[in-house]
Structure formats: C-alpha cells, structure tokens
CSV table of C-alpha atoms in Angstrom, one decimal:
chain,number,residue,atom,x,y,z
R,17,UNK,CA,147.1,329.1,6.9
R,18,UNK,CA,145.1,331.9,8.3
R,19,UNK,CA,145.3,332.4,12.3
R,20,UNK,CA,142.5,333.9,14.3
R,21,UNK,CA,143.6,336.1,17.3
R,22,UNK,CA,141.3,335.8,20.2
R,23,UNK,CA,140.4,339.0,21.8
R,24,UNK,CA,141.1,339.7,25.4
R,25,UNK,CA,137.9,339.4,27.4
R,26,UNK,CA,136.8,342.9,29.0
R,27,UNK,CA,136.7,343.0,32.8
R,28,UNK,CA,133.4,343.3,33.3
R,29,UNK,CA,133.3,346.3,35.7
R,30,UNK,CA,132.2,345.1,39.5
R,31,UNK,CA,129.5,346.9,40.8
R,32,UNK,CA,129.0,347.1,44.4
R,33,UNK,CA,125.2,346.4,46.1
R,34,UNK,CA,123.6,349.6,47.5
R,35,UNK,CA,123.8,350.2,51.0
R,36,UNK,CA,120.4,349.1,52.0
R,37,UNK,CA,119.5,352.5,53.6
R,38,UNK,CA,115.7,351.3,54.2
R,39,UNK,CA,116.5,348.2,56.1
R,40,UNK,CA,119.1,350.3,58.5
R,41,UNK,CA,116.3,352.6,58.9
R,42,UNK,CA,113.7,350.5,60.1
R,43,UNK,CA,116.2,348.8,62.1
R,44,UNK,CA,117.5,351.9,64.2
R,45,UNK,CA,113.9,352.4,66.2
R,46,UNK,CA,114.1,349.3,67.6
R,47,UNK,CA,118.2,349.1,68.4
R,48,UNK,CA,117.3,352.9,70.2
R,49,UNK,CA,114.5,351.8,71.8
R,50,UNK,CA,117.0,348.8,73.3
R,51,UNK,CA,119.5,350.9,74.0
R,52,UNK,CA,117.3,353.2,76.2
R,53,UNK,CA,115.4,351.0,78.3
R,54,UNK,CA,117.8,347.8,78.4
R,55,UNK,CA,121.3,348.7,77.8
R,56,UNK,CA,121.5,352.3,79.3
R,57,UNK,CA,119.6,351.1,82.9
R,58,UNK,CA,122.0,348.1,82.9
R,59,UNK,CA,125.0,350.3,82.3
R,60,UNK,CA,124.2,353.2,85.2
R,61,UNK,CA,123.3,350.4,87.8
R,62,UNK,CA,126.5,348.7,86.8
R,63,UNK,CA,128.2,352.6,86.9
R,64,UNK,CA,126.4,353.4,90.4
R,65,UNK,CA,128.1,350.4,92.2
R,66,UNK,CA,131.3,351.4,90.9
R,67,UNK,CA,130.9,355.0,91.9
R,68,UNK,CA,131.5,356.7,95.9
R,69,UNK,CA,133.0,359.8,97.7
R,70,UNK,CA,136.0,358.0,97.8
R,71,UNK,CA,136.6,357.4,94.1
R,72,UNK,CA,136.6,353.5,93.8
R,73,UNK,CA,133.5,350.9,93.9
R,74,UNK,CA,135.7,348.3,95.1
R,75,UNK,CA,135.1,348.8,98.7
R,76,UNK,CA,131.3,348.9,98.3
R,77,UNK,CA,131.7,345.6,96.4
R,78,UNK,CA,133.5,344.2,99.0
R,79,UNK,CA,131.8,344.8,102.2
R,80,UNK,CA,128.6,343.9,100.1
R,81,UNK,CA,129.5,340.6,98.4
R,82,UNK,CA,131.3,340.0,102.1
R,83,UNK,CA,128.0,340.1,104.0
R,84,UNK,CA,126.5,337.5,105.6
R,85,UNK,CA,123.2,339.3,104.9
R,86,UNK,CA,124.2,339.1,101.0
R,87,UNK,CA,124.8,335.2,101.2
R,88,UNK,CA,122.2,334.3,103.1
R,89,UNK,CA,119.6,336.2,101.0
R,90,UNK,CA,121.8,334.7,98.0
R,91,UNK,CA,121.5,331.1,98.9
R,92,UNK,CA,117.6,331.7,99.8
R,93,UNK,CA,116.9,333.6,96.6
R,94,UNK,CA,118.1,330.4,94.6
R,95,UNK,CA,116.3,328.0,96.8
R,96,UNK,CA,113.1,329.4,96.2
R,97,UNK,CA,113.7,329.8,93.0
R,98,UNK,CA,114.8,326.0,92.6
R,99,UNK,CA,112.1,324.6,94.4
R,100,UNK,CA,108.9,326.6,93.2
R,101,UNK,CA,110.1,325.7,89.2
R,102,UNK,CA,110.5,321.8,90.1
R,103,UNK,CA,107.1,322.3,91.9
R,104,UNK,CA,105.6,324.5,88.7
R,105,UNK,CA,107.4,321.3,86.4
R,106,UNK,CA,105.5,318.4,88.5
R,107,UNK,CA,102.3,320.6,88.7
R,108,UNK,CA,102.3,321.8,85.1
R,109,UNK,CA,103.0,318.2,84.2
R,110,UNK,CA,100.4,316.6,86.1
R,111,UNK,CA,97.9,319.7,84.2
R,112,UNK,CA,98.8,319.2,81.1
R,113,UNK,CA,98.6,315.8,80.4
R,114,UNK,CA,95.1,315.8,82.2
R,115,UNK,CA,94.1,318.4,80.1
R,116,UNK,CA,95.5,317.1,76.9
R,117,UNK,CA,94.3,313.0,77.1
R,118,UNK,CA,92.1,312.8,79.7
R,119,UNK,CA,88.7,313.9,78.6
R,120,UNK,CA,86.4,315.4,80.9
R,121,UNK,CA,83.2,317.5,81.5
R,122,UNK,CA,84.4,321.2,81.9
R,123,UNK,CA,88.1,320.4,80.6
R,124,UNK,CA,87.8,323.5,78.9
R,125,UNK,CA,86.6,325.9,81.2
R,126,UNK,CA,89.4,324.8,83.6
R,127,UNK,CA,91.8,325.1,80.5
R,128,UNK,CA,90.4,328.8,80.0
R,129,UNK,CA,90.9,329.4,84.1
R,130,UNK,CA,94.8,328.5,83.9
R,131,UNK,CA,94.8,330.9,80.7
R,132,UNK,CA,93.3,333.6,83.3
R,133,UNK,CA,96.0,333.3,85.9
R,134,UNK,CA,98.4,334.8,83.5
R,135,UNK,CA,97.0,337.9,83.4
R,136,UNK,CA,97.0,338.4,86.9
R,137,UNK,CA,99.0,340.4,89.1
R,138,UNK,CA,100.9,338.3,91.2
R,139,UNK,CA,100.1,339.9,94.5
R,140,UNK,CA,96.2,338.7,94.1
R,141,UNK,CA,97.9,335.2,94.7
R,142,UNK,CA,99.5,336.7,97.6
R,143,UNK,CA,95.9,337.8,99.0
R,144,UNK,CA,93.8,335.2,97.8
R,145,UNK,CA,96.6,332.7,100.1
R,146,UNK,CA,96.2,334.9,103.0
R,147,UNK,CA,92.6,335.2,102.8
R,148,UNK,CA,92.2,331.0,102.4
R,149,UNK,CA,95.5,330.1,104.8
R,150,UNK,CA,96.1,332.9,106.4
R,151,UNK,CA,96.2,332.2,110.6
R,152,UNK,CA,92.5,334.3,110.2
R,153,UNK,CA,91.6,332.8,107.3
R,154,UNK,CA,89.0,330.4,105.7
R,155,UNK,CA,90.6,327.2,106.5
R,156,UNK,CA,91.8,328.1,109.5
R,157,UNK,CA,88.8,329.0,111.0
R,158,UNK,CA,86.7,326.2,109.5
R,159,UNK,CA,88.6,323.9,111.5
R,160,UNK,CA,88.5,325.8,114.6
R,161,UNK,CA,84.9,325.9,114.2
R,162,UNK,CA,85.2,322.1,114.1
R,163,UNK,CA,87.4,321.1,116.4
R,164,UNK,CA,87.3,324.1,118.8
R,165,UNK,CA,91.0,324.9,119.3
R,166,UNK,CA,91.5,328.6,120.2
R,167,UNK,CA,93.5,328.7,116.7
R,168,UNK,CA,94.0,327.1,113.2
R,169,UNK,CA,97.0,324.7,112.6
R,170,UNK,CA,97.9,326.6,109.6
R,171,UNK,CA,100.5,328.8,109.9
R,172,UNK,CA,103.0,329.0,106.8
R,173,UNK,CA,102.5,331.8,104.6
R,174,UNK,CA,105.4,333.8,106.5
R,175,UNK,CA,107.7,331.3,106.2
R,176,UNK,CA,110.0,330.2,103.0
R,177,UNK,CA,107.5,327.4,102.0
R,178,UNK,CA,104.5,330.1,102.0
R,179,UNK,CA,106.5,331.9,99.4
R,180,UNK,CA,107.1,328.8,97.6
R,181,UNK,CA,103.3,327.4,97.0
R,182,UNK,CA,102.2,331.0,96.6
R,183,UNK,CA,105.0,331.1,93.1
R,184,UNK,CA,104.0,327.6,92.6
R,185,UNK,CA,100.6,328.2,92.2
R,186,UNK,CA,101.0,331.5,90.4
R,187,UNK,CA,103.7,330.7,87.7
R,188,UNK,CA,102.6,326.7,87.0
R,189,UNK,CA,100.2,328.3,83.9
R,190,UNK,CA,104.0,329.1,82.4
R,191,UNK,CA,104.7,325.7,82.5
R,192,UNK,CA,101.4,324.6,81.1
R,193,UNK,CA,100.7,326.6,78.4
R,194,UNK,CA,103.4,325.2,76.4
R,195,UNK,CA,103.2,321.6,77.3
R,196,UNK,CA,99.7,321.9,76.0
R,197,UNK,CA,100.7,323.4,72.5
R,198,UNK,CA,103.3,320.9,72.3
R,199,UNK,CA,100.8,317.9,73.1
R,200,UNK,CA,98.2,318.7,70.8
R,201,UNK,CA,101.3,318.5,68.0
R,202,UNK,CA,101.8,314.9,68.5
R,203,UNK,CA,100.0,312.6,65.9
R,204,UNK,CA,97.2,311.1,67.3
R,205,UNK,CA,97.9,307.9,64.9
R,206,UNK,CA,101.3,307.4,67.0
R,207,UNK,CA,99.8,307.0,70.3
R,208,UNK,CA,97.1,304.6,68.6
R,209,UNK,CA,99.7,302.1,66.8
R,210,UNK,CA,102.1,302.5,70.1
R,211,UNK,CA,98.7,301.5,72.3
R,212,UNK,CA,98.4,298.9,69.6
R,213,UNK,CA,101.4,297.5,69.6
R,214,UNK,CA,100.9,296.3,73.2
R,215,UNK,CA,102.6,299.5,75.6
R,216,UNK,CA,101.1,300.8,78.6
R,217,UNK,CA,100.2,303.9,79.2
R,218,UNK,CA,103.0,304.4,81.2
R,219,UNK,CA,105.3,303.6,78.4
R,220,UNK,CA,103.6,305.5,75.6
R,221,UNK,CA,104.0,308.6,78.2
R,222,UNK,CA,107.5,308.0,78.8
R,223,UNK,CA,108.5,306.9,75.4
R,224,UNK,CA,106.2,309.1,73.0
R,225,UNK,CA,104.6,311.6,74.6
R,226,UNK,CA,107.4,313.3,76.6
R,227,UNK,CA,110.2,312.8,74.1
R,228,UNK,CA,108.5,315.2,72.0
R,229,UNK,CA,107.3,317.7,75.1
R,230,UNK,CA,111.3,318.0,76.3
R,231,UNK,CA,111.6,321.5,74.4
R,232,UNK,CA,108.6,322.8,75.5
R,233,UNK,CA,109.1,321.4,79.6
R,234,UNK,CA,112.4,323.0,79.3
R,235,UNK,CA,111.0,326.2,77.8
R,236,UNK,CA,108.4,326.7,80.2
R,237,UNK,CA,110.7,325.5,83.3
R,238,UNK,CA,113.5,328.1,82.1
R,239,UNK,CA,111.1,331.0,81.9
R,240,UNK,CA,109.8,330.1,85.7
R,241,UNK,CA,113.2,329.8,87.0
R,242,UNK,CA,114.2,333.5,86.0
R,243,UNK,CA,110.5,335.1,86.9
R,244,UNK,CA,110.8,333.2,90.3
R,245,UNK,CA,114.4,334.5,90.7
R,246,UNK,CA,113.6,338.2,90.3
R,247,UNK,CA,110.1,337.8,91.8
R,248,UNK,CA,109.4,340.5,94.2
R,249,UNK,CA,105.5,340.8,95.0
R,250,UNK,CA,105.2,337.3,96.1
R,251,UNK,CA,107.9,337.7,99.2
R,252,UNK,CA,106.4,341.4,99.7
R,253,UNK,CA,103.0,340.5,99.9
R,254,UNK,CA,103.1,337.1,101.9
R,255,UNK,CA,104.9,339.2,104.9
R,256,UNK,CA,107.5,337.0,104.8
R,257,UNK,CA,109.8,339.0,107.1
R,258,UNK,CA,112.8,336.2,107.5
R,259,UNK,CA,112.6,335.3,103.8
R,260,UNK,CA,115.3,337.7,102.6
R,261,UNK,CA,115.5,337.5,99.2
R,262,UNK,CA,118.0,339.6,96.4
R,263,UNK,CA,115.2,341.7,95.0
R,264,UNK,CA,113.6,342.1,98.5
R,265,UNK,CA,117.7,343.4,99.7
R,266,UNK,CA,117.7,345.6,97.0
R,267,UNK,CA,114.9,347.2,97.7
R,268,UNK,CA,116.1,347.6,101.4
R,269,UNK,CA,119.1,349.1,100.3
R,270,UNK,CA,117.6,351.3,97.6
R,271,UNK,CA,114.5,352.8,99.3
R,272,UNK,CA,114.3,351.8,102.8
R,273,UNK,CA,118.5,352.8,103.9
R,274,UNK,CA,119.1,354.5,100.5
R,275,UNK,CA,122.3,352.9,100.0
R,276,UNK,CA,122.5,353.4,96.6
R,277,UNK,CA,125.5,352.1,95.2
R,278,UNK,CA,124.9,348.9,97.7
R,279,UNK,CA,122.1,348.4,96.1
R,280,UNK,CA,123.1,349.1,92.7
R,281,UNK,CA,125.9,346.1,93.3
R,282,UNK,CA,123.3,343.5,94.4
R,283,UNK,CA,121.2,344.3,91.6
R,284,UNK,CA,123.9,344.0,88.8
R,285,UNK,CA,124.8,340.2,90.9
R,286,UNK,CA,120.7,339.7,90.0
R,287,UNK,CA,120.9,340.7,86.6
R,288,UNK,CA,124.6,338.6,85.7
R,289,UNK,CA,122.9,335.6,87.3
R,290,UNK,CA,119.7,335.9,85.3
R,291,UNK,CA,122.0,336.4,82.3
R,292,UNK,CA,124.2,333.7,82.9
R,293,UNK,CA,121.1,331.6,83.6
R,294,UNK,CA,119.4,332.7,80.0
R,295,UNK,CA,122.8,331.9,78.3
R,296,UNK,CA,122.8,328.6,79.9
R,297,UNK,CA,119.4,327.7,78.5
R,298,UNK,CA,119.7,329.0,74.9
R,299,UNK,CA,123.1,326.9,75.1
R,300,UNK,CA,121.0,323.6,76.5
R,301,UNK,CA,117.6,324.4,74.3
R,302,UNK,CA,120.2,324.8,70.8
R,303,UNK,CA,121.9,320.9,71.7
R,304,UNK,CA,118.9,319.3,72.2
R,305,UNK,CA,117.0,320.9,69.3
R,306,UNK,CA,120.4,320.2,66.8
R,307,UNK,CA,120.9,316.5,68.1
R,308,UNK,CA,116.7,316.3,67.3
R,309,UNK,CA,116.9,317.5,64.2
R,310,UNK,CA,120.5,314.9,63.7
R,311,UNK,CA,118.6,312.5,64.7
R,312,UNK,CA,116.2,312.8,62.3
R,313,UNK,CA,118.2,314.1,59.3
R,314,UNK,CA,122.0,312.1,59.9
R,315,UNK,CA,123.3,314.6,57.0
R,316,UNK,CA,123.4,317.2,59.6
C-alpha cells in the first residue's frame, strides 16, 4: 500500500498595489488651489478676531456678539433672507410651471429672458428698481402726472421690503432654472393616464408633478437662501440706510471704522451660519433622495 505525501502549498508572495503617484498628482492642483483661496482666507479671518494688543480675542468677541447693533443686524439679515427665498419659491413656482405646461406665443423668449438675469450683476436690479420705483421714478411720476399730487405714493426701496422684492426679483431665475429641468423629466404619458383617470389639474400638480420637483425646489430654494444671506449689492445699492445687514456691518467695521478684528468676528458668525446652513441641506437633500430611491427599490 503505497502513500502519497501531499506537498505543502507555497505562499504565494503578496504583492502590494503601487502607490498611484499619477492620481496624487493630478489631485494636489486642485487640493492647493483650495487651500489658498478657501481654507487659508477662512483660517486668517478666523485668526484676526482672535488676535489684539491685549493678547486674547475673547474681549473683541464679546463686546461684538454683545451688541445690540450685532443682533439687530443678525435678526434682519435672516429675515430678509427668509422672506425673499419663500418669495423666490412662490415666484419661481408660479414661472415654472407656466413655462413648462402652459403653452404660449413667446414662451420661449421669456424662458431665454429669465436665463439672461443670471448673468447680471445684481446692482442693475438695484438701479433698474430705483429708476421704475424710485420716489423720482417712472411710476411715481406717471401717477403724479395723473392724479396731480405734488409726489408719488411709492416710497419703499429704502426700506426692508425694498430690499426684499429687489432679491426676489433678482435671484427667482435660481429657483427656476431647475424646476424647469426637473419638469421637462417627467413622462409626458403619466400626466396623460393621471388626466385620464379622472384628476384635476390641481391633483395631477399636487400628486405628480411636484412629487418629482421636491429635489430640485429644495435645490434651487437652498442656493437662494445662502446668496440672499451674504448678499451685499442689493442692501448697498437700494440705499437702504436702516437695513443693517451682516455683510453690510462688516463692511462698516472693516473699511468704514477699520475695526479689523471686529469685523473679522462678524464675518467668521457669516460664514459658520452659511456652513451650518449648507450642512443642513446636504443632510435634508441625502434623506429625501435615500427614502426616494427606498421607495422605489425596498432592498435598499
């Protein structure tokens, strides 16, 4: 009786991957490009509030974040910013669906004259407001020349609500823009066999159409909430002289008194609460997107 003797199997020798050199190099230009012009302005701001004769950035925080010029212009920053995105939402809204399912003559070329607003400057808002509702503008003086008053009823544009329709008017594209892109993705089939099946218009809307126009509304609505809370040409521009806002503060404190390390504390508030606010919406956008998709898919 004849026994074999298996042979030990050799270790095959592991081999570890290359270090991908090429992939780290085309990945340092834009980490240093990042680093210089997000991360190092961020960090000196944060390092200017913390720095004065004294030694300690505490005081400077305090007697800013204790101001009643602080909180006020606090408190107004986020009401303006509040109120002109719900007013850019119902707006945009109201645009989109026009644009998308209600076909008319020139539906384009009003499509084409949103697209244009984006490229614009937001000042020209500012000016184009002034020169339409301005206490010497067109309106105003067309209805002096008709009911002969010595002056025009409008007078708004320095107030909070000036500001408000002038970032209404100037960031609503934002909201439009996507709502459109998301519209024309919806099967036209589905709004046919719902319309079929008996719904109102009013029901397809609520119960196909905007379902599938949530991520998009909350897209565009996000981005116009964190332009409208660092916007600074808008308030500047409409002469606005109560509406004290956190970009216009810091720019008080920075050029106009040269209070730098004040300054440099109010602007790293601004840029933790449009942080907090971005963090806030990637969190929200990634639930609604992952119970979509589980909605759709249960083994996820």
């Amino acid at each position: 009786m004849t026994t074999t003797v298996e042979r030990p199997e050799t270790a095959v020798p592991q081999h570890k991957d290359p270090i991908p050199w090429h992939r780290i190099g085309w990945a340092l230009p834009p980490l240093l490009l990042v680093l210089v012009f997000a991360v190092y302005p961020t960090a000196r701001v944060l390092t200017e509030s913390l720095s004065t004769e004294s030694g300690t950035g505490l005081s400077t925080w305090s007697s800013v974040l204790g101001s009643e010029l602080f909180r006020t212009a606090l408190w107004r920053t986020i009401q303006i910013a509040v109120a002109s995105t719900l007013g850019c939402l119902v707006l945009g809204t109201f645009l989109a669906l026009v644009l998308a399912f209600v076909p008319f003559a020139g539906s384009k070329v009003v499509g084409r004259l949103i697209d244009t607003v984006l490229a614009l400057p937001s000042f020209l808002i500012t000016l184009a407001f002034t020169f339409l509702y301005g206490t010497a503008g067109a309106v105003n003086a067309l209805i002096i020349r008709i009911t002969g008053d010595a002056s025009g009823p409008l007078n708004f544009l320095n107030t909070p609500f000036g500001v408000i329709a002038a970032e209404i008017t100037f960031f609503t594209p934002f909201v439009v823009r996507p709502l459109l892109a998301a519209f024309t993705q919806i099967p036209r089939e589905q709004l046919d066999v719902a319309a079929s099946l008996g719904a109102s218009p009013v029901r397809v809307l609520r119960q196909v159409v905007m379902p599938e126009a949530w991520p998009a509304l909350l897209a565009g609505g996000s981005l116009v909430l964190l332009m409208t809370l660092n916007e600074f040409g808008i308030v500047l521009f409409t002469g606005a002289k109560d509406v004290v806002t956190l970009p216009v503060l810091i720019y008080t404190r920075g050029i106009v008194t040269f209070d730098l390390p004040g300054a440099a504390v109010i602007a790293t508030v601004q840029v933790a609460l449009s942080l907090g606010l971005y963090c806030l919406y990637r969190f929200t956008f990634n639930r609604l997107m992952g119970g979509s998709r589980a909605a759709v898919d249960p083994k996820l």
